[in-house]
Amino acid sequence: MPGCLRRNVVVSFLFAPAVAGATGVAVQVQDATGKVLPDTVIYIEAEGGAATGKPGTALIEQKGLKFLPLVTVVQTGAMINFPNNDKVRHHIYSFSPAHKFDQKLYSGQAASPQVFDKAGTVVLGCNIHDKMIAYIKVVDTPYFAKTDGAGAVRIDLPAAGKYVVKAWHYNTVGGATPEQVLTVKIGELATAIFKLPMKPIVVGDPGT
Ligand SMILES: [Cu+2]
């Protein structure tokens, strides 16, 4: 009977498994005037949860007398390599308490990889080229990413729960790292907007 057929269609639609969306957090970052902020590090800690996951490796190359990328984020314990893809030699160093090192003049692949085993901010410079600068944010969590050109980022999370979401940008006043606590539900993206207080851009700033 046609009536039965129609009812069957409705029933099967109601019981079809819901298509699960991503579970995680979508963040938008702006400065105090509403301008979007790329290259902001967003990292997420589970409230009361221990960090898991493998720290992995990363690469910061030197090309065109610059460190690329300008900003890198890694989990505590990660190893970073520093290939020199310029024809000139570089001498890279960090005075940052989170990881001090001094890599004497080198070419090509000769730099020793560095292991970043302490959470914090590491600023890299080059002894030969004063304008070269790079920032490494070392975080105690496997959930992190940088905002894209539109100041946006999405980070997937493995489970529902309460999470502390933090935003760090190398140019904030006083190194401010604001945080927000978000409740994440399965199959949903919790959202947050951060407005960061930025230092005025100085002419000749190597970060510009
Ligand atoms: Cu250099």
Coordinates of N, CA and C and ligand atoms in Angstrom, one line a residue:
M1 N 0.8 -1.2 0.0 CA 0.0 0.0 0.0 C 0.9 1.3 0.0
P2 N 0.5 2.3 -0.8 CA 1.3 3.5 -0.9 C 1.5 4.1 0.5
G3 N 0.5 4.1 1.4 CA 0.6 4.8 2.7 C 1.7 4.2 3.5
C4 N 1.8 2.8 3.5 CA 2.9 2.1 4.2 C 4.3 2.5 3.7
L5 N 4.4 2.6 2.4 CA 5.7 2.9 1.8 C 6.2 4.3 2.3
R6 N 5.2 5.2 2.3 CA 5.6 6.6 2.7 C 6.1 6.6 4.2
R7 N 5.4 5.8 5.0 CA 5.7 5.8 6.4 C 7.1 5.2 6.6
N8 N 7.4 4.2 5.8 CA 8.7 3.5 6.0 C 9.8 4.5 5.6
V9 N 9.6 5.3 4.6 CA 10.6 6.3 4.2 C 10.9 7.2 5.4
V10 N 9.8 7.7 6.0 CA 9.9 8.7 7.1 C 10.7 8.0 8.3
V11 N 10.3 6.8 8.6 CA 10.9 6.1 9.8 C 12.4 5.9 9.5
S12 N 12.8 5.5 8.3 CA 14.2 5.2 8.1 C 15.0 6.5 8.1
F13 N 14.4 7.6 7.7 CA 15.1 8.9 7.7 C 15.3 9.3 9.2
L14 N 14.3 9.1 10.1 CA 14.5 9.5 11.5 C 15.6 8.7 12.2
F15 N 15.7 7.4 11.8 CA 16.7 6.6 12.4 C 18.1 6.5 11.7
A16 N 18.2 7.3 10.7 CA 19.5 7.3 10.0 C 20.5 7.9 10.9
P17 N 21.7 7.3 11.0 CA 22.7 7.8 11.9 C 23.1 9.2 11.5
A18 N 23.2 10.1 12.5 CA 23.5 11.5 12.3 C 24.9 11.6 11.7
V19 N 25.2 12.4 10.7 CA 26.5 12.6 10.2 C 27.3 13.4 11.3
A20 N 28.3 12.8 11.9 CA 29.0 13.4 12.9 C 29.9 14.5 12.4
G21 N 29.8 15.7 13.0 CA 30.7 16.8 12.6 C 32.0 16.7 13.4
A22 N 32.9 17.6 13.2 CA 34.2 17.6 13.9 C 33.9 18.0 15.4
T23 N 34.6 17.3 16.3 CA 34.6 17.7 17.7 C 35.8 18.6 18.0
G24 N 35.6 19.8 18.4 CA 36.8 20.6 18.7 C 36.4 22.1 18.9
V25 N 37.4 22.9 18.5 CA 37.3 24.4 18.8 C 37.6 25.2 17.6
A26 N 36.8 26.2 17.3 CA 37.1 27.1 16.2 C 37.4 28.5 16.8
V27 N 38.5 29.1 16.5 CA 38.9 30.3 17.2 C 39.2 31.4 16.1
Q28 N 38.9 32.6 16.5 CA 39.1 33.8 15.7 C 39.9 34.8 16.5
V29 N 41.0 35.3 16.0 CA 41.9 36.2 16.8 C 42.0 37.6 16.1
Q30 N 41.8 38.6 16.8 CA 41.9 40.0 16.3 C 42.7 40.8 17.3
D31 N 43.2 42.0 16.8 CA 43.8 42.9 17.7 C 42.7 43.8 18.3
A32 N 43.1 44.8 19.1 CA 42.1 45.5 19.9 C 41.1 46.3 18.9
T33 N 41.6 46.6 17.7 CA 40.8 47.4 16.8 C 39.9 46.5 15.9
G34 N 40.1 45.2 16.0 CA 39.3 44.3 15.2 C 40.0 43.7 14.0
K35 N 41.2 44.1 13.8 CA 42.0 43.6 12.6 C 42.4 42.2 12.9
V36 N 42.3 41.3 11.9 CA 42.6 39.9 12.1 C 44.1 39.6 12.3
L37 N 44.4 38.6 13.2 CA 45.8 38.4 13.5 C 46.3 37.0 13.1
P38 N 47.0 36.9 11.9 CA 47.6 35.6 11.6 C 48.7 35.3 12.5
D39 N 49.2 34.1 12.4 CA 50.4 33.7 13.2 C 50.3 33.8 14.7
T40 N 49.0 33.7 15.2 CA 48.8 33.6 16.6 C 48.8 32.1 17.0
V41 N 49.5 31.8 18.1 CA 49.5 30.4 18.5 C 48.3 30.1 19.4
I42 N 47.5 29.1 19.0 CA 46.3 28.7 19.9 C 46.7 27.3 20.4
Y43 N 46.6 27.2 21.8 CA 46.9 25.9 22.3 C 45.9 25.6 23.4
I44 N 45.5 24.3 23.5 CA 44.4 23.8 24.3 C 44.8 22.8 25.3
E45 N 44.4 23.0 26.5 CA 44.7 22.0 27.5 C 43.4 21.5 28.1
A46 N 43.3 20.1 28.3 CA 42.1 19.6 28.9 C 42.1 19.9 30.3
E47 N 41.0 20.4 30.9 CA 41.0 20.8 32.3 C 41.2 19.6 33.2
G48 N 42.3 19.7 33.9 CA 42.6 18.6 34.8 C 43.2 17.3 34.1
G49 N 43.4 17.4 32.8 CA 43.9 16.2 32.0 C 45.4 16.3 31.8
A50 N 46.0 15.2 31.7 CA 47.5 15.2 31.5 C 47.7 15.2 30.0
A51 N 48.8 15.8 29.6 CA 49.1 15.9 28.2 C 49.6 14.5 27.7
T52 N 49.1 14.1 26.5 CA 49.6 12.9 25.9 C 50.0 13.2 24.4
G53 N 50.4 12.2 23.7 CA 50.7 12.4 22.3 C 52.2 12.5 22.1
K54 N 52.6 12.4 20.9 CA 54.1 12.4 20.6 C 54.5 13.8 20.2
P55 N 55.6 14.3 20.8 CA 56.0 15.6 20.5 C 56.4 15.9 19.0
G56 N 56.9 14.9 18.3 CA 57.2 15.1 16.9 C 58.4 16.0 16.6
T57 N 58.5 16.4 15.3 CA 59.7 17.2 14.9 C 59.2 18.4 14.1
A58 N 60.0 19.4 14.0 CA 59.7 20.6 13.1 C 60.9 21.1 12.5
L59 N 60.7 22.0 11.6 CA 61.8 22.5 10.8 C 61.7 24.0 10.7
I60 N 62.8 24.7 11.0 CA 62.9 26.2 10.7 C 64.1 26.4 9.8
E61 N 63.8 26.8 8.6 CA 64.9 26.9 7.6 C 65.3 28.4 7.6
Q62 N 66.5 28.6 7.0 CA 66.9 30.0 6.8 C 67.0 30.2 5.3
K63 N 66.3 31.2 4.8 CA 66.2 31.4 3.4 C 66.0 32.9 3.2
G64 N 66.7 33.5 2.2 CA 66.6 34.9 2.0 C 66.9 35.8 3.2
L65 N 67.9 35.3 4.0 CA 68.3 36.0 5.3 C 67.1 36.1 6.2
K66 N 66.2 35.1 6.2 CA 65.1 35.1 7.2 C 65.0 33.7 7.7
F67 N 64.4 33.6 9.0 CA 64.0 32.3 9.5 C 62.6 32.1 8.9
L68 N 62.3 30.9 8.4 CA 61.0 30.5 7.9 C 60.6 29.2 8.6
P69 N 59.4 29.1 9.2 CA 58.5 30.2 9.4 C 58.9 31.2 10.5
L70 N 58.3 32.3 10.6 CA 58.5 33.3 11.7 C 58.1 32.7 13.0
V71 N 57.0 32.0 13.0 CA 56.4 31.4 14.3 C 56.3 29.9 14.2
T72 N 56.8 29.2 15.2 CA 56.6 27.8 15.2 C 56.0 27.4 16.5
V73 N 55.1 26.4 16.6 CA 54.6 25.9 17.8 C 54.9 24.4 17.8
V74 N 55.4 23.9 19.0 CA 55.7 22.5 19.1 C 55.3 22.0 20.5
Q75 N 55.1 20.7 20.7 CA 54.8 20.1 22.0 C 56.2 20.0 22.7
T76 N 56.1 20.1 24.0 CA 57.3 19.9 24.9 C 58.0 18.5 24.5
G77 N 59.3 18.6 24.3 CA 60.0 17.3 23.9 C 60.2 17.2 22.4
A78 N 59.7 18.2 21.6 CA 59.9 18.1 20.2 C 61.3 18.5 19.7
M79 N 61.7 17.9 18.6 CA 63.0 18.2 18.1 C 62.9 19.1 16.8
I80 N 63.7 20.2 16.8 CA 63.6 21.1 15.6 C 65.0 21.1 14.9
N81 N 64.9 21.0 13.5 CA 66.1 21.1 12.7 C 66.1 22.5 12.1
F82 N 67.4 22.9 11.7 CA 67.6 24.3 11.2 C 68.4 24.2 9.9
P83 N 67.8 23.7 8.8 CA 68.6 23.7 7.6 C 68.8 25.2 7.1
N84 N 70.0 25.4 6.7 CA 70.4 26.7 6.1 C 70.3 26.6 4.6
N85 N 69.3 27.2 4.0 CA 69.2 27.1 2.5 C 69.6 28.4 1.8
D86 N 70.4 29.2 2.6 CA 71.1 30.4 2.0 C 72.5 30.0 1.5
K87 N 73.1 30.9 0.7 CA 74.4 30.6 0.2 C 75.4 31.1 1.3
V88 N 75.0 32.0 2.2 CA 75.8 32.5 3.2 C 75.6 31.7 4.5
R89 N 76.6 31.8 5.4 CA 76.5 31.0 6.6 C 75.7 31.8 7.7
H90 N 75.1 31.1 8.6 CA 74.4 31.7 9.7 C 74.9 31.2 11.0
H91 N 74.7 32.0 12.1 CA 75.1 31.6 13.4 C 73.9 31.8 14.3
I92 N 73.2 30.8 14.6 CA 71.9 31.0 15.3 C 72.1 30.8 16.9
Y93 N 71.3 31.5 17.6 CA 71.4 31.5 19.1 C 70.0 31.8 19.7
S94 N 69.9 31.4 21.0 CA 68.8 31.8 21.8 C 69.3 32.1 23.2
F95 N 68.8 33.2 23.7 CA 69.1 33.5 25.2 C 67.9 33.2 26.0
S96 N 66.9 32.6 25.5 CA 65.6 32.4 26.2 C 65.8 31.3 27.2
P97 N 65.3 31.6 28.5 CA 65.5 30.6 29.5 C 64.8 29.2 29.2
A98 N 63.8 29.2 28.4 CA 63.2 27.9 28.0 C 64.1 27.0 27.2
H99 N 65.0 27.6 26.5 CA 66.0 26.8 25.7 C 67.1 27.7 25.2
K100 N 68.3 27.7 25.9 CA 69.4 28.5 25.4 C 70.3 27.6 24.6
F101 N 70.7 28.1 23.4 CA 71.7 27.4 22.7 C 72.5 28.3 21.7
D102 N 73.6 27.8 21.2 CA 74.4 28.6 20.4 C 75.0 27.7 19.3
Q103 N 74.5 27.9 18.1 CA 74.9 27.1 16.9 C 75.8 28.0 16.1
K104 N 77.1 27.7 16.2 CA 78.2 28.5 15.5 C 78.0 28.4 14.0
L105 N 78.6 29.4 13.3 CA 78.5 29.5 11.9 C 78.4 28.2 11.1
Y106 N 77.4 28.1 10.3 CA 77.3 26.8 9.5 C 76.6 27.0 8.2
S107 N 76.8 26.0 7.3 CA 76.1 26.0 6.0 C 75.3 24.7 6.0
G108 N 74.3 24.7 5.1 CA 73.6 23.5 4.7 C 72.9 22.8 5.9
Q109 N 73.1 21.5 6.1 CA 72.4 20.8 7.1 C 73.3 20.6 8.4
A110 N 74.3 21.4 8.6 CA 75.3 21.1 9.6 C 74.9 21.5 11.0
A111 N 73.8 22.2 11.2 CA 73.4 22.6 12.5 C 72.9 21.4 13.3
S112 N 73.2 21.3 14.6 CA 72.7 20.2 15.5 C 71.2 20.4 15.7
P113 N 70.4 19.4 15.6 CA 69.0 19.5 15.9 C 68.9 19.8 17.4
Q114 N 67.9 20.6 17.8 CA 67.7 21.0 19.2 C 66.4 20.3 19.7
V115 N 66.4 19.8 21.0 CA 65.2 19.3 21.6 C 64.7 20.3 22.6
F116 N 63.4 20.7 22.5 CA 62.8 21.7 23.3 C 62.0 21.0 24.4
D117 N 62.6 20.9 25.6 CA 62.0 20.0 26.6 C 61.4 20.8 27.7
K118 N 61.3 22.1 27.5 CA 60.7 23.0 28.6 C 59.6 23.9 27.9
A119 N 58.4 24.0 28.5 CA 57.4 24.8 27.9 C 57.8 26.3 28.1
G120 N 57.5 27.1 27.1 CA 57.9 28.5 27.2 C 58.0 29.1 25.8
T121 N 58.6 30.3 25.8 CA 58.8 31.0 24.5 C 60.3 31.1 24.2
V122 N 60.7 30.7 23.0 CA 62.1 30.8 22.7 C 62.2 31.7 21.5
V123 N 63.1 32.7 21.6 CA 63.4 33.7 20.5 C 64.7 33.4 19.9
L124 N 64.7 33.2 18.6 CA 66.0 32.9 17.8 C 66.5 34.1 17.2
G125 N 67.8 34.3 17.2 CA 68.5 35.3 16.4 C 69.6 34.7 15.7
C126 N 70.3 35.6 14.8 CA 71.5 35.2 14.1 C 72.5 36.3 14.4
N127 N 73.7 35.8 14.8 CA 74.8 36.7 15.2 C 75.3 37.6 14.0
I128 N 75.1 37.1 12.8 CA 75.6 37.8 11.7 C 74.6 38.8 11.1
H129 N 73.3 38.3 11.1 CA 72.3 39.1 10.5 C 71.3 39.6 11.6
D130 N 71.4 40.8 12.1 CA 70.7 41.3 13.2 C 69.2 41.3 13.0
K131 N 68.7 41.4 11.7 CA 67.3 41.4 11.5 C 66.6 40.1 11.5
M132 N 67.4 39.0 11.5 CA 66.8 37.7 11.5 C 66.2 37.4 12.9
I133 N 64.9 37.0 12.9 CA 64.3 36.6 14.2 C 63.2 35.5 13.9
A134 N 63.1 34.7 14.9 CA 62.0 33.7 14.8 C 61.5 33.4 16.3
Y135 N 60.3 32.9 16.4 CA 59.7 32.6 17.7 C 59.3 31.2 17.7
I136 N 59.6 30.5 18.8 CA 59.2 29.1 19.0 C 58.4 29.1 20.3
K137 N 57.1 28.6 20.2 CA 56.3 28.5 21.4 C 56.2 27.0 21.7
V138 N 56.7 26.6 22.9 CA 56.8 25.2 23.3 C 55.6 25.0 24.3
V139 N 54.7 24.1 24.0 CA 53.5 24.0 24.8 C 53.4 22.5 25.4
D140 N 52.8 22.4 26.5 CA 52.6 21.1 27.2 C 51.3 20.4 26.8
T141 N 51.0 20.4 25.5 CA 49.8 19.8 25.0 C 50.0 19.4 23.5
P142 N 49.3 18.4 23.1 CA 49.4 18.0 21.6 C 48.4 18.8 20.8
Y143 N 47.5 19.6 21.5 CA 46.5 20.3 20.7 C 46.9 21.8 20.5
F144 N 47.4 22.1 19.3 CA 47.8 23.4 19.0 C 47.8 23.7 17.5
A145 N 47.8 25.0 17.2 CA 47.9 25.4 15.8 C 48.1 26.9 15.7
K146 N 48.4 27.4 14.5 CA 48.6 28.8 14.3 C 47.4 29.3 13.5
T147 N 47.0 30.6 13.8 CA 45.9 31.1 13.0 C 46.4 31.4 11.6
D148 N 45.4 31.3 10.6 CA 45.8 31.5 9.2 C 45.7 33.0 8.8
G149 N 45.8 33.3 7.6 CA 45.8 34.7 7.1 C 44.5 35.4 7.5
A150 N 43.4 34.7 7.8 CA 42.2 35.4 8.2 C 42.1 35.4 9.8
G151 N 43.2 35.1 10.5 CA 43.1 35.1 11.9 C 42.3 33.9 12.5
A152 N 42.1 32.9 11.7 CA 41.2 31.8 12.2 C 42.0 30.5 12.3
V153 N 41.5 29.6 13.1 CA 42.0 28.3 13.2 C 41.0 27.3 13.8
R154 N 41.1 26.1 13.4 CA 40.2 25.0 13.9 C 41.1 23.9 14.5
I155 N 40.8 23.5 15.7 CA 41.6 22.5 16.3 C 40.6 21.4 16.7
D156 N 40.9 20.2 16.2 CA 40.0 19.0 16.6 C 40.5 18.4 17.9
L157 N 39.5 17.9 18.7 CA 39.8 17.3 20.0 C 39.3 15.9 20.0
P158 N 39.9 15.1 20.8 CA 39.5 13.7 20.8 C 38.3 13.3 21.6
A159 N 37.9 14.2 22.5 CA 36.8 13.9 23.4 C 36.0 15.2 23.9
A160 N 34.8 15.0 24.3 CA 34.0 16.1 24.9 C 34.6 16.4 26.2
G161 N 34.3 17.6 26.7 CA 34.8 18.0 28.0 C 35.1 19.5 28.1
K162 N 35.7 19.9 29.3 CA 36.1 21.3 29.4 C 37.5 21.4 29.1
Y163 N 37.8 22.5 28.3 CA 39.1 22.7 27.8 C 39.5 24.2 28.1
V164 N 40.8 24.4 28.4 CA 41.3 25.8 28.5 C 42.0 26.1 27.2
V165 N 41.5 27.2 26.5 CA 42.0 27.6 25.2 C 42.9 28.8 25.5
K166 N 44.1 28.8 25.0 CA 45.0 30.0 25.2 C 45.5 30.5 23.9
A167 N 45.7 31.9 23.9 CA 46.1 32.5 22.7 C 47.4 33.3 23.0
W168 N 48.4 33.1 22.1 CA 49.7 33.7 22.3 C 50.2 34.3 20.9
H169 N 50.5 35.6 21.0 CA 51.1 36.3 19.8 C 52.4 36.9 20.2
Y170 N 53.4 36.9 19.4 CA 54.8 37.4 19.8 C 54.8 38.9 20.0
N171 N 53.8 39.6 19.5 CA 53.8 41.1 19.6 C 52.8 41.6 20.6
T172 N 52.3 40.8 21.5 CA 51.3 41.4 22.5 C 52.0 42.2 23.5
V173 N 51.3 43.2 24.1 CA 51.8 44.0 25.2 C 52.0 43.1 26.4
G174 N 53.3 43.1 26.9 CA 53.6 42.3 28.1 C 53.5 40.8 27.9
G175 N 53.5 40.4 26.7 CA 53.4 38.9 26.4 C 52.1 38.3 26.9
A176 N 51.1 39.1 27.0 CA 49.8 38.6 27.5 C 49.3 37.3 26.8
T177 N 48.9 36.3 27.5 CA 48.4 35.1 27.0 C 47.0 34.8 27.5
P178 N 46.0 35.5 27.0 CA 44.6 35.3 27.6 C 44.1 33.9 27.3
E179 N 43.2 33.4 28.2 CA 42.7 32.1 28.0 C 41.1 32.1 28.2
Q180 N 40.5 31.1 27.7 CA 39.0 31.0 27.8 C 38.8 29.5 28.1
V181 N 37.8 29.2 29.0 CA 37.4 27.9 29.2 C 36.2 27.6 28.4
L182 N 36.3 26.5 27.6 CA 35.2 26.2 26.7 C 34.7 24.7 27.0
T183 N 33.4 24.6 26.9 CA 32.8 23.2 27.0 C 32.6 22.7 25.6
V184 N 33.3 21.6 25.3 CA 33.3 21.0 24.0 C 32.3 19.8 24.0
K185 N 31.4 19.7 23.0 CA 30.5 18.6 22.9 C 30.9 17.7 21.7
I186 N 30.6 16.5 21.7 CA 30.9 15.6 20.6 C 30.2 16.0 19.3
G187 N 30.9 16.1 18.3 CA 30.3 16.5 17.0 C 30.0 18.0 16.8
E188 N 30.6 18.8 17.7 CA 30.3 20.2 17.6 C 31.6 21.0 17.8
L189 N 31.6 22.2 17.2 CA 32.8 23.1 17.3 C 32.4 24.2 18.3
A190 N 33.1 24.2 19.4 CA 32.9 25.3 20.4 C 33.7 26.5 19.8
T191 N 33.2 27.7 19.9 CA 33.8 28.9 19.3 C 34.3 29.9 20.3
A192 N 35.4 30.6 20.0 CA 35.9 31.6 20.9 C 36.5 32.7 20.0
I193 N 36.4 33.9 20.5 CA 37.0 35.1 19.9 C 38.0 35.7 20.9
F194 N 39.2 35.9 20.4 CA 40.2 36.5 21.3 C 40.6 37.9 20.7
K195 N 40.6 38.9 21.6 CA 41.1 40.2 21.2 C 42.4 40.5 21.9
L196 N 43.5 40.6 21.2 CA 44.8 40.7 21.9 C 45.3 42.2 21.8
P197 N 45.9 42.6 22.9 CA 46.5 44.0 22.9 C 47.9 43.9 22.2
M198 N 48.0 44.6 21.1 CA 49.2 44.5 20.4 C 50.1 45.8 20.6
K199 N 51.4 45.5 20.6 CA 52.4 46.7 20.7 C 52.3 47.4 19.3
P200 N 52.5 48.7 19.3 CA 52.6 49.4 18.1 C 53.8 48.9 17.2
I201 N 53.6 48.8 15.9 CA 54.7 48.3 15.1 C 55.8 49.4 15.0
V202 N 57.0 49.0 15.2 CA 58.1 49.9 15.2 C 58.8 49.8 13.8
V203 N 59.1 51.0 13.3 CA 59.8 51.0 12.0 C 61.1 50.3 12.1
G204 N 61.4 49.3 11.2 CA 62.7 48.6 11.3 C 62.5 47.4 12.2
D205 N 61.3 47.1 12.7 CA 61.1 45.9 13.5 C 61.4 44.7 12.6
P206 N 62.2 43.8 13.1 CA 62.5 42.6 12.2 C 61.3 41.7 12.0
G207 N 60.3 41.9 12.9 CA 59.1 41.1 12.7 C 58.1 41.6 11.7
T208 N 58.4 42.7 11.1 CA 57.5 43.3 10.1 C 58.0 43.1 8.7
Ligands
CU1 CU 72.4 34.9 9.6

